[in-house]
Tab-separated table of C-alpha atoms and ligand atoms in Angstrom:
chain	number	residue	atom	x	y	z
A	1	UNK	CA	-13.735	-12.090	-16.647
A	2	UNK	CA	-12.540	-8.055	-17.715
A	3	UNK	CA	-11.194	-6.657	-14.524
A	4	UNK	CA	-11.793	-3.820	-13.571
A	5	UNK	CA	-10.295	-0.461	-14.442
A	6	UNK	CA	-8.235	1.459	-16.334
A	7	UNK	CA	-4.625	0.031	-16.980
A	8	UNK	CA	-2.285	2.783	-16.946
A	9	UNK	CA	-0.316	2.850	-19.532
A	10	UNK	CA	2.150	5.638	-21.112
A	11	UNK	CA	0.317	8.769	-21.861
A	12	UNK	CA	-1.860	8.662	-19.162
A	13	UNK	CA	-2.629	11.817	-16.930
A	14	UNK	CA	-1.232	10.119	-13.484
A	15	UNK	CA	1.471	7.613	-15.511
A	16	UNK	CA	4.458	9.963	-13.763
A	17	UNK	CA	2.531	9.322	-10.780
A	18	UNK	CA	2.626	6.198	-10.354
A	19	UNK	CA	6.092	5.798	-11.635
A	20	UNK	CA	7.442	7.618	-9.115
A	21	UNK	CA	4.768	5.769	-6.096
A	22	UNK	CA	6.859	2.191	-7.642
A	23	UNK	CA	9.839	4.166	-7.234
A	24	UNK	CA	9.273	5.003	-4.160
A	25	UNK	CA	8.617	1.503	-2.748
A	26	UNK	CA	11.385	-0.555	-4.100
A	27	UNK	CA	13.818	2.657	-2.395
A	28	UNK	CA	12.198	1.731	0.871
A	29	UNK	CA	10.999	-2.279	0.972
A	30	UNK	CA	14.537	-2.881	-0.902
A	31	UNK	CA	16.354	-0.509	2.051
A	32	UNK	CA	15.628	-2.381	5.000
A	33	UNK	CA	15.889	-5.747	4.729
A	34	UNK	CA	15.021	-7.219	7.790
A	35	UNK	CA	13.078	-6.528	10.471
A	36	UNK	CA	14.521	-4.881	13.588
A	37	UNK	CA	13.411	-7.189	16.283
A	38	UNK	CA	11.638	-4.556	18.093
A	39	UNK	CA	9.775	-0.688	17.440
A	40	UNK	CA	10.754	2.198	19.470
A	41	UNK	CA	8.855	5.198	20.214
A	42	UNK	CA	10.108	7.745	18.183
A	43	UNK	CA	9.060	4.566	15.044
A	44	UNK	CA	5.872	6.354	15.643
A	45	UNK	CA	6.057	9.590	15.669
A	46	UNK	CA	4.946	10.881	12.160
A	47	UNK	CA	7.669	14.094	12.727
A	48	UNK	CA	10.546	12.460	12.076
A	49	UNK	CA	11.006	12.926	8.502
A	50	UNK	CA	12.674	10.758	5.907
A	51	UNK	CA	12.198	12.568	2.424
A	52	UNK	CA	14.633	11.282	-0.542
A	53	UNK	CA	14.893	13.064	-3.683
A	54	UNK	CA	14.603	11.199	-6.514
A	55	UNK	CA	16.624	13.076	-9.997
A	56	UNK	CA	16.533	11.672	-13.052
A	57	UNK	CA	20.384	10.763	-13.305
A	58	UNK	CA	19.922	9.364	-10.010
A	59	UNK	CA	21.676	9.153	-6.855
A	60	UNK	CA	23.780	7.277	-4.659
A	61	UNK	CA	21.146	5.850	-3.085
A	62	UNK	CA	18.189	5.389	-5.543
A	63	UNK	CA	18.007	4.958	-9.529
A	64	UNK	CA	18.147	7.086	-12.527
A	65	UNK	CA	14.450	6.703	-14.011
A	66	UNK	CA	12.751	8.015	-16.663
A	67	UNK	CA	10.416	11.508	-15.077
A	68	UNK	CA	10.652	14.778	-13.929
A	69	UNK	CA	12.778	15.234	-10.502
A	70	UNK	CA	10.548	14.559	-7.789
A	71	UNK	CA	10.638	13.453	-3.659
A	72	UNK	CA	9.427	10.596	-1.396
A	73	UNK	CA	8.197	10.579	2.004
A	74	UNK	CA	7.508	7.702	4.131
A	75	UNK	CA	5.472	7.472	7.352
A	76	UNK	CA	7.084	5.631	9.997
A	77	UNK	CA	8.454	3.154	7.666
A	78	UNK	CA	9.945	1.264	10.308
A	79	UNK	CA	6.401	0.615	11.958
A	80	UNK	CA	4.758	-0.242	8.294
A	81	UNK	CA	7.647	-2.792	8.209
A	82	UNK	CA	6.439	-4.599	11.275
A	83	UNK	CA	3.268	-4.726	10.236
A	84	UNK	CA	3.552	-6.095	6.793
A	85	UNK	CA	5.550	-8.957	8.849
A	86	UNK	CA	2.653	-9.147	10.852
A	87	UNK	CA	0.159	-9.611	8.160
A	88	UNK	CA	2.878	-12.667	6.189
A	89	UNK	CA	3.283	-9.908	3.543
A	90	UNK	CA	6.597	-11.512	1.886
A	91	UNK	CA	8.710	-8.166	1.303
A	92	UNK	CA	9.661	-9.699	-2.732
A	93	UNK	CA	5.693	-10.794	-2.735
A	94	UNK	CA	5.099	-6.891	-1.725
A	95	UNK	CA	7.338	-5.997	-3.933
A	96	UNK	CA	6.673	-7.854	-7.266
A	97	UNK	CA	3.163	-6.646	-6.619
A	98	UNK	CA	3.887	-3.404	-6.256
A	99	UNK	CA	6.476	-2.281	-8.281
A	100	UNK	CA	6.797	-5.475	-11.427
A	101	UNK	CA	6.463	-5.131	-14.650
A	102	UNK	CA	2.416	-5.210	-14.188
A	103	UNK	CA	1.014	-2.254	-14.411
A	104	UNK	CA	-1.125	-1.070	-11.731
A	105	UNK	CA	-5.055	-0.284	-12.115
A	106	UNK	CA	-6.835	3.003	-12.138
A	107	UNK	CA	-10.736	2.410	-10.846
A	108	UNK	CA	-13.427	4.848	-11.495
A	109	UNK	CA	-13.469	6.395	-8.342
A	110	UNK	CA	-15.646	4.580	-6.261
A	111	UNK	CA	-15.966	7.086	-3.608
A	112	UNK	CA	-17.256	9.762	-3.051
A	113	UNK	CA	-14.235	11.644	-1.646
A	114	UNK	CA	-12.506	12.350	-4.744
A	115	UNK	CA	-9.647	10.018	-3.912
A	116	UNK	CA	-8.457	7.607	-6.540
A	117	UNK	CA	-8.046	3.489	-6.223
A	118	UNK	CA	-5.111	1.579	-7.904
A	119	UNK	CA	-5.445	-2.123	-8.292
A	120	UNK	CA	-2.158	-4.269	-8.522
A	121	UNK	CA	-1.928	-6.646	-11.316
A	122	UNK	CA	-2.100	-8.949	-8.368
A	123	UNK	CA	-5.204	-7.626	-7.013
A	124	UNK	CA	-3.615	-8.546	-4.243
A	125	UNK	CA	-3.032	-4.490	-2.554
A	126	UNK	CA	-5.393	-1.341	-3.074
A	127	UNK	CA	-3.640	1.878	-2.989
A	128	UNK	CA	-5.981	5.167	-2.317
A	129	UNK	CA	-4.818	8.558	-2.157
A	130	UNK	CA	-5.976	9.796	0.839
A	131	UNK	CA	-5.731	13.638	2.636
A	132	UNK	CA	-3.489	14.937	4.785
A	133	UNK	CA	-6.220	14.999	6.892
A	134	UNK	CA	-6.449	10.721	6.814
A	135	UNK	CA	-2.926	10.827	6.896
A	136	UNK	CA	-2.620	12.347	10.526
A	137	UNK	CA	-5.017	10.598	11.516
A	138	UNK	CA	-4.053	7.171	10.280
A	139	UNK	CA	-0.327	8.599	12.149
A	140	UNK	CA	-1.895	9.904	14.926
A	141	UNK	CA	-3.243	6.365	15.544
A	142	UNK	CA	-0.753	4.066	14.880
A	143	UNK	CA	0.659	3.033	18.320
A	144	UNK	CA	-3.056	1.841	19.031
A	145	UNK	CA	-3.196	0.694	15.749
A	146	UNK	CA	-0.592	-1.752	16.085
A	147	UNK	CA	-1.513	-2.658	18.775
A	148	UNK	CA	-4.838	-3.252	18.442
A	149	UNK	CA	-3.939	-5.397	15.055
A	150	UNK	CA	-1.328	-7.407	17.297
A	151	UNK	CA	-3.723	-7.439	19.703
A	152	UNK	CA	-6.509	-9.452	17.685
A	153	UNK	CA	-4.982	-11.029	14.338
A	154	UNK	CA	-8.507	-11.721	13.383
A	155	UNK	CA	-10.176	-7.836	13.604
A	156	UNK	CA	-11.579	-6.846	10.462
A	157	UNK	CA	-10.472	-3.385	10.400
A	158	UNK	CA	-9.052	-2.843	7.089
A	159	UNK	CA	-4.935	-3.305	7.260
A	160	UNK	CA	-2.138	-0.834	6.616
A	161	UNK	CA	1.041	-1.159	4.422
A	162	UNK	CA	2.298	1.821	3.691
A	163	UNK	CA	2.186	5.116	4.098
A	164	UNK	CA	4.260	7.227	0.739
A	165	UNK	CA	3.990	10.871	0.085
A	166	UNK	CA	4.804	11.882	-3.674
A	167	UNK	CA	6.432	15.440	-4.609
A	168	UNK	CA	7.285	16.645	-8.207
A	169	UNK	CA	9.647	19.953	-7.790
A	170	UNK	CA	7.536	22.305	-8.184
A	171	UNK	CA	3.772	20.245	-7.990
A	172	UNK	CA	1.834	18.980	-5.193
A	173	UNK	CA	2.031	16.773	-2.568
A	174	UNK	CA	0.485	13.080	-3.094
A	175	UNK	CA	0.177	11.037	-0.392
A	176	UNK	CA	-0.729	7.190	-0.722
A	177	UNK	CA	-1.929	4.591	1.438
A	178	UNK	CA	-1.172	0.292	0.845
A	179	UNK	CA	-3.097	-1.571	2.178
A	180	UNK	CA	-5.023	-4.799	1.210
A	181	UNK	CA	-8.045	-6.200	-0.924
A	182	UNK	CA	-10.943	-6.839	0.716
A	183	UNK	CA	-11.953	-8.950	-2.339
A	184	UNK	CA	-8.612	-10.884	-2.833
A	185	UNK	CA	-9.533	-14.326	-3.558
A	186	UNK	CA	-9.844	-17.199	-5.610
A	187	UNK	CA	-13.435	-17.406	-5.536
A	188	UNK	CA	-15.262	-14.641	-7.484
A	189	UNK	CA	-17.496	-11.999	-5.520
A	190	UNK	CA	-20.925	-11.261	-7.526
A	191	UNK	CA	-22.010	-9.055	-4.565
A	192	UNK	CA	-20.429	-6.160	-2.679
A	193	UNK	CA	-21.858	-4.054	0.081
A	194	UNK	CA	-20.486	-1.278	1.373
A	195	UNK	CA	-22.379	-0.568	5.221
A	196	UNK	CA	-22.960	1.490	7.095
A	197	UNK	CA	-26.017	1.280	9.095
A	198	UNK	CA	-27.739	4.820	8.468
A	199	UNK	CA	-30.398	5.605	5.590
A	200	UNK	CA	-29.565	8.682	4.301
A	201	UNK	CA	-28.344	8.302	0.453
A	202	UNK	CA	-27.721	4.239	1.093
A	203	UNK	CA	-28.300	3.837	-2.369
A	204	UNK	CA	-26.318	3.185	-5.653
A	205	UNK	CA	-27.523	5.694	-7.865
A	206	UNK	CA	-26.477	2.945	-10.043
A	207	UNK	CA	-30.541	1.989	-12.352
A	208	UNK	CA	-31.254	-2.021	-11.859
A	209	UNK	CA	-30.116	-2.864	-15.875
A	210	UNK	CA	-26.637	-1.588	-14.791
A	211	UNK	CA	-25.620	-3.109	-11.618
A	212	UNK	CA	-22.925	-5.619	-11.482
A	213	UNK	CA	-20.314	-7.262	-9.406
A	214	UNK	CA	-18.547	-4.463	-9.732
A	215	UNK	CA	-20.991	-1.895	-8.152
A	216	UNK	CA	-20.684	-0.682	-4.854
A	217	UNK	CA	-24.414	-1.152	-3.743
A	218	UNK	CA	-24.940	0.482	-0.207
A	219	UNK	CA	-27.659	-0.388	3.021
A	220	UNK	CA	-30.565	-0.010	1.146
A	221	UNK	CA	-30.002	-2.092	-1.483
A	222	UNK	CA	-29.245	-4.850	0.976
A	223	UNK	CA	-32.298	-7.213	0.722
A	224	UNK	CA	-31.845	-10.181	2.336
A	225	UNK	CA	-30.034	-11.829	5.701
A	226	UNK	CA	-27.009	-13.756	5.835
A	227	UNK	CA	-27.179	-16.656	8.538
A	228	UNK	CA	-24.387	-17.482	9.757
A	229	UNK	CA	-23.191	-20.776	12.177
A	230	UNK	CA	-24.126	-20.538	15.599
A	231	UNK	CA	-19.424	-20.146	16.888
A	232	UNK	CA	-18.944	-17.715	13.976
A	233	UNK	CA	-21.597	-15.718	14.094
A	234	UNK	CA	-20.665	-15.110	17.634
A	235	UNK	CA	-17.344	-14.850	16.382
A	236	UNK	CA	-18.099	-11.965	14.490
A	237	UNK	CA	-19.727	-10.420	17.054
A	238	UNK	CA	-17.247	-10.727	19.391
A	239	UNK	CA	-14.549	-9.296	16.363
A	240	UNK	CA	-17.013	-6.242	15.404
A	241	UNK	CA	-17.455	-5.068	18.860
A	242	UNK	CA	-13.783	-5.430	20.108
A	243	UNK	CA	-13.083	-3.029	16.815
A	244	UNK	CA	-16.071	-0.789	17.325
A	245	UNK	CA	-14.340	0.035	20.582
A	246	UNK	CA	-11.441	0.535	18.856
A	247	UNK	CA	-13.211	3.143	16.709
A	248	UNK	CA	-14.532	4.508	18.767
A	249	UNK	CA	-11.637	5.338	21.043
A	250	UNK	CA	-9.489	7.170	18.261
A	251	UNK	CA	-12.874	8.989	17.884
A	252	UNK	CA	-13.741	7.098	13.909
A	253	UNK	CA	-16.496	8.059	12.444
A	254	UNK	CA	-17.962	7.573	8.928
A	255	UNK	CA	-16.366	3.318	8.843
A	256	UNK	CA	-18.223	0.740	6.536
A	257	UNK	CA	-18.320	-3.313	6.580
A	258	UNK	CA	-17.746	-3.685	3.156
A	259	UNK	CA	-19.250	-7.222	2.404
A	260	UNK	CA	-18.624	-9.220	-0.696
A	261	UNK	CA	-21.111	-12.427	-1.290
A	262	UNK	CA	-19.564	-15.024	-3.728
A	263	UNK	CA	-22.495	-17.441	-4.432
A	264	UNK	CA	-21.896	-20.929	-4.150
A	265	UNK	CA	-25.055	-22.746	-5.726
A	266	UNK	CA	-26.460	-21.324	-8.741
A	267	UNK	CA	-29.682	-23.216	-8.480
A	268	UNK	CA	-31.207	-21.290	-5.407
A	269	UNK	CA	-30.165	-18.277	-5.782
A	270	UNK	CA	-31.669	-18.127	-9.553
A	271	UNK	CA	-34.851	-19.358	-7.051
A	272	UNK	CA	-34.715	-16.217	-4.870
A	273	UNK	CA	-34.557	-14.572	-7.978
A	274	UNK	CA	-30.745	-13.676	-8.336
A	275	UNK	CA	-30.068	-12.258	-11.770
A	276	UNK	CA	-29.407	-14.925	-13.451
A	277	UNK	CA	-25.440	-13.405	-15.253
A	278	UNK	CA	-24.347	-14.655	-11.293
A	279	UNK	CA	-24.956	-17.740	-11.818
A	280	UNK	CA	-23.593	-18.256	-15.500
A	281	UNK	CA	-20.169	-16.730	-13.911
A	282	UNK	CA	-20.330	-18.725	-10.801
A	283	UNK	CA	-17.086	-21.016	-9.693
A	284	UNK	CA	-17.604	-23.883	-6.951
A	285	UNK	CA	-14.711	-25.600	-5.144
A	286	UNK	CA	-12.992	-27.434	-2.287
A	287	UNK	CA	-13.093	-24.654	1.005
A	288	UNK	CA	-10.219	-26.451	2.211
A	289	UNK	CA	-7.745	-24.638	0.285
A	290	UNK	CA	-4.286	-23.396	2.558
A	291	UNK	CA	-3.639	-21.418	0.856
A	292	UNK	CA	-6.591	-19.129	-0.031
A	293	UNK	CA	-7.709	-19.479	3.905
A	294	UNK	CA	-4.643	-17.614	4.916
A	295	UNK	CA	-4.705	-13.828	5.069
A	296	UNK	CA	-8.451	-13.854	4.100
A	297	UNK	CA	-10.475	-13.118	6.134
A	298	UNK	CA	-14.297	-15.059	4.840
A	299	UNK	CA	-17.335	-16.713	5.949
A	300	UNK	CA	-20.108	-19.526	4.657
A	301	UNK	CA	-23.454	-18.428	5.267
A	302	UNK	CA	-26.334	-18.536	4.292
A	303	UNK	CA	-28.754	-16.032	2.696
A	304	UNK	CA	-32.473	-15.747	3.815
A	305	UNK	CA	-34.590	-14.212	1.783
A	306	UNK	CA	-37.229	-11.394	3.356
A	307	UNK	CA	-39.784	-13.626	2.736
A	308	UNK	CA	-41.925	-11.236	-0.249
A	309	UNK	CA	-39.359	-8.981	-0.685
A	310	UNK	CA	-38.000	-11.633	-3.588
A	311	UNK	CA	-39.225	-9.741	-6.021
A	312	UNK	CA	-37.886	-6.397	-6.806
A	313	UNK	CA	-34.916	-4.289	-5.551
A	314	UNK	CA	-37.083	-3.662	-1.866
A	315	UNK	CA	-34.588	-3.009	0.810
A	316	UNK	CA	-33.796	-4.894	3.507
A	317	UNK	CA	-33.734	-1.971	6.033
A	318	UNK	CA	-35.848	1.169	5.072
A	319	UNK	CA	-36.071	2.086	8.407
A	320	UNK	CA	-33.402	1.424	11.243
A	321	UNK	CA	-35.350	0.381	14.707
A	322	UNK	CA	-33.577	3.391	15.651
A	323	UNK	CA	-35.469	5.565	13.712
A	324	UNK	CA	-38.930	4.761	15.519
A	325	UNK	CA	-40.037	8.373	15.002
A	326	UNK	CA	-40.548	7.316	10.930
A	327	UNK	CA	-41.883	3.796	12.029
A	328	UNK	CA	-45.875	4.706	11.526
A	329	UNK	CA	-45.293	5.816	8.679
A	330	UNK	CA	-45.246	2.511	7.018
A	331	UNK	CA	-49.093	1.473	6.135
A	332	UNK	CA	-49.129	-2.030	5.059
A	333	UNK	CA	-48.603	-5.109	7.575
A	334	UNK	CA	-46.233	-7.472	6.554
A	335	UNK	CA	-42.802	-9.601	8.476
A	336	UNK	CA	-40.937	-6.748	6.919
A	337	UNK	CA	-42.710	-3.961	9.206
A	338	UNK	CA	-43.089	-6.791	12.026
A	339	UNK	CA	-39.637	-7.234	11.283
A	340	UNK	CA	-39.039	-3.471	11.610
A	341	UNK	CA	-41.156	-3.056	14.506
A	342	UNK	CA	-39.593	-5.803	16.462
A	343	UNK	CA	-35.628	-3.908	15.189
A	344	UNK	CA	-34.353	-7.601	16.056
A	345	UNK	CA	-34.286	-9.541	13.667
A	346	UNK	CA	-33.217	-13.082	16.245
A	347	UNK	CA	-36.886	-12.668	17.183
A	348	UNK	CA	-38.091	-12.844	12.986
A	349	UNK	CA	-38.326	-17.066	12.056
A	350	UNK	CA	-38.419	-17.389	8.536
A	351	UNK	CA	-39.025	-20.841	7.154
A	352	UNK	CA	-35.751	-21.614	5.953
A	353	UNK	CA	-37.486	-23.755	2.906
A	354	UNK	CA	-37.891	-19.970	1.546
A	355	UNK	CA	-35.595	-19.243	-0.612
A	356	UNK	CA	-31.653	-19.078	0.803
A	357	UNK	CA	-29.081	-19.443	-0.551
A	358	UNK	CA	-25.474	-20.446	0.212
A	359	UNK	CA	-22.687	-17.666	-0.536
A	360	UNK	CA	-18.899	-17.223	0.630
A	361	UNK	CA	-18.710	-14.201	2.665
A	362	UNK	CA	-15.491	-11.541	2.566
A	363	UNK	CA	-15.871	-8.495	5.058
A	364	UNK	CA	-14.514	-5.772	6.624
A	365	UNK	CA	-14.373	-2.247	7.544
A	366	UNK	CA	-12.774	-0.246	5.603
A	367	UNK	CA	-12.307	4.130	4.918
A	368	UNK	CA	-11.447	4.950	9.101
A	369	UNK	CA	-9.568	8.153	8.614
A	370	UNK	CA	-12.125	10.320	9.254
A	371	UNK	CA	-12.112	11.519	12.200
A	372	UNK	CA	-15.630	13.424	14.247
A	373	UNK	CA	-13.825	17.226	13.575
A	374	UNK	CA	-14.965	20.310	12.830
A	375	UNK	CA	-17.136	20.038	9.442
A	376	UNK	CA	-18.637	16.913	10.109
A	377	UNK	CA	-20.008	18.191	12.655
A	378	UNK	CA	-21.114	21.142	10.757
A	379	UNK	CA	-23.102	18.756	8.371
A	380	UNK	CA	-24.671	17.359	10.638
A	381	UNK	CA	-26.411	19.961	11.666
A	382	UNK	CA	-27.030	21.131	8.183
A	383	UNK	CA	-28.272	17.999	6.909
A	384	UNK	CA	-30.817	17.604	10.501
A	385	UNK	CA	-32.241	20.284	9.016
A	386	UNK	CA	-33.390	18.621	6.287
A	387	UNK	CA	-34.119	15.130	7.679
A	388	UNK	CA	-34.013	12.543	10.856
A	389	UNK	CA	-30.021	13.362	12.513
A	390	UNK	CA	-30.186	9.446	13.580
A	391	UNK	CA	-30.396	8.415	9.814
A	392	UNK	CA	-27.265	10.443	8.488
A	393	UNK	CA	-24.139	9.109	8.100
A	394	UNK	CA	-22.805	11.893	10.311
A	395	UNK	CA	-23.048	10.898	13.753
A	396	UNK	CA	-20.659	11.737	16.833
A	397	UNK	CA	-18.026	8.140	16.965
A	398	UNK	CA	-20.473	6.400	20.087
A	399	UNK	CA	-23.722	7.069	17.811
A	400	UNK	CA	-22.448	6.135	14.884
A	401	UNK	CA	-20.435	3.315	16.829
A	402	UNK	CA	-24.011	2.263	17.892
A	403	UNK	CA	-25.710	2.656	14.655
A	404	UNK	CA	-23.436	-0.064	13.138
A	405	UNK	CA	-22.812	-2.442	15.381
A	406	UNK	CA	-26.926	-2.341	15.909
A	407	UNK	CA	-26.960	-2.970	12.132
A	408	UNK	CA	-24.996	-5.705	11.104
A	409	UNK	CA	-26.628	-7.506	14.587
A	410	UNK	CA	-29.585	-7.055	11.657
A	411	UNK	CA	-28.736	-8.226	8.618
A	412	UNK	CA	-26.571	-11.237	10.200
A	413	UNK	CA	-28.465	-13.798	12.406
A	414	UNK	CA	-27.659	-17.092	14.202
A	415	UNK	CA	-28.158	-20.353	12.947
A	416	UNK	CA	-30.133	-22.068	15.001
B	1	ATP	P1	-16.703	7.807	0.999
B	1	ATP	O1	-14.868	8.492	2.094
B	1	ATP	O2	-17.099	9.508	-0.125
B	1	ATP	O3	-17.319	7.331	1.406
B	1	ATP	P2	-13.652	7.277	-0.246
B	1	ATP	O4	-12.809	7.781	-1.298
B	1	ATP	O5	-13.626	7.848	1.288
B	1	ATP	O6	-15.350	7.403	0.053
B	1	ATP	P3	-14.432	3.995	0.701
B	1	ATP	O7	-15.183	4.479	1.677
B	1	ATP	O8	-12.458	3.880	1.389
B	1	ATP	O9	-14.290	5.332	-0.414
B	1	ATP	O10	-13.799	3.451	-0.577
B	1	ATP	C1	-14.938	2.907	-1.731
B	1	ATP	C2	-15.195	1.867	-2.376
B	1	ATP	O11	-14.665	1.468	-2.569
B	1	ATP	C3	-16.397	0.280	-1.059
B	1	ATP	O12	-16.488	0.657	-0.701
B	1	ATP	C4	-15.718	-0.094	-1.831
B	1	ATP	O13	-15.951	-1.232	-2.250
B	1	ATP	C5	-13.605	-0.153	-2.157
B	1	ATP	N1	-12.639	-0.348	-1.737
B	1	ATP	C6	-11.833	0.904	-0.664
B	1	ATP	N2	-11.272	0.089	0.501
B	1	ATP	C7	-11.293	-1.470	-0.030
B	1	ATP	C8	-10.430	-2.609	0.541
B	1	ATP	N3	-9.259	-2.034	1.408
B	1	ATP	N4	-10.739	-4.096	-0.668
B	1	ATP	C9	-11.536	-3.657	-1.340
B	1	ATP	N5	-11.925	-2.095	-2.098
B	1	ATP	C10	-12.109	-1.485	-1.057
B	2	CA	CA1	-16.560	5.213	2.768
B	3	CA	CA1	-13.600	8.254	3.227
């Protein structure tokens, strides 16, 4: 299959920038062979300056290179070294993936924020350009993030491996955040959903025919629920709650649950009316593969089709249960309406023989660097004038987290 994104080769507008990033990371990772045993308080201080000059002719500590001079900054490098170790990222693998001869690929900007995304050749790492405010949020919460992911190895929050800045002489700063690709796996991801639990604007703008594996689908595009084995379900919900508590305490909002779906069994999926191209590309294999399981968060699940919604692209959540004000606008009585007004899918017992499909899910909580600052407050006030305030994504962190968890509680259900 053709890999998504555009390879960054000579002549690409960001060629120099990527070269600088690669030089910088090779320098940073190579500089500290072994991890110091204990982190100090000062290691978390973003004011500690780690700027390095990279003149083209090289210096005592930096190699010669082919681009104009630039400066390189590492944010809290000792902390990220520890984090990489915690997440079992081998330094040599890390360096090779990002700085090896294989070019990075630029993804055609998947988000609305204007950030650029780069994928390493081996698909393991994603590098996202970040705003100054996002780097601030990350460094501000770094200590509690570190504690959280140390305490909960199964945490679903994005794994961060490094934060850097490149500044060409006379040019602008570009900040980068290196993180894990949630969809790094040997199984093909057939559908991806970016879910927030809000409904305003939460539908892909692509026409049905153009939707493929690389399309990021949203809340209103989801027309099935995920049925999980009981103990997995409970583990999953427990971890979602812990992670949301953490994010709420850090006053974070606007994050999403990113879900990647791998369909295991073509036949059933076809019965469910899923597009045939999915079925052709399905791979099968053993799930007991040790190597594959390590560092990967996935669950086997069953997709449960929403009964009459199987035909067409009707949304699972048109109205959230937390939006009772709008519920009376539904005129049609159906299982679907009942489901919506009850608000909890646990009470909804569809017959299991009707369209279900085995899947493997990959997921994590992404885009966690937006705090509830003044711009969001204004966005909320402004949008509330136009639409139902609970349906928009910019609500305060407490509400955000509640709505997010409520939503997850409706789309994931427990095997009984
Ligand atoms: P916005 O703020 O408009 O939502 P953004 O530019 O901040 O967008 P993100 O929400 O971080 O971007 O990511 C956009 C998309 O990129 C996601 O919906 C997802 O498809 C993909 N993506 C982001 N992070 C990861 C990750 N760690 N693993 C896999 N895919 C990712
Ligand atoms: Ca986002
Ligand atoms: Ca964002």
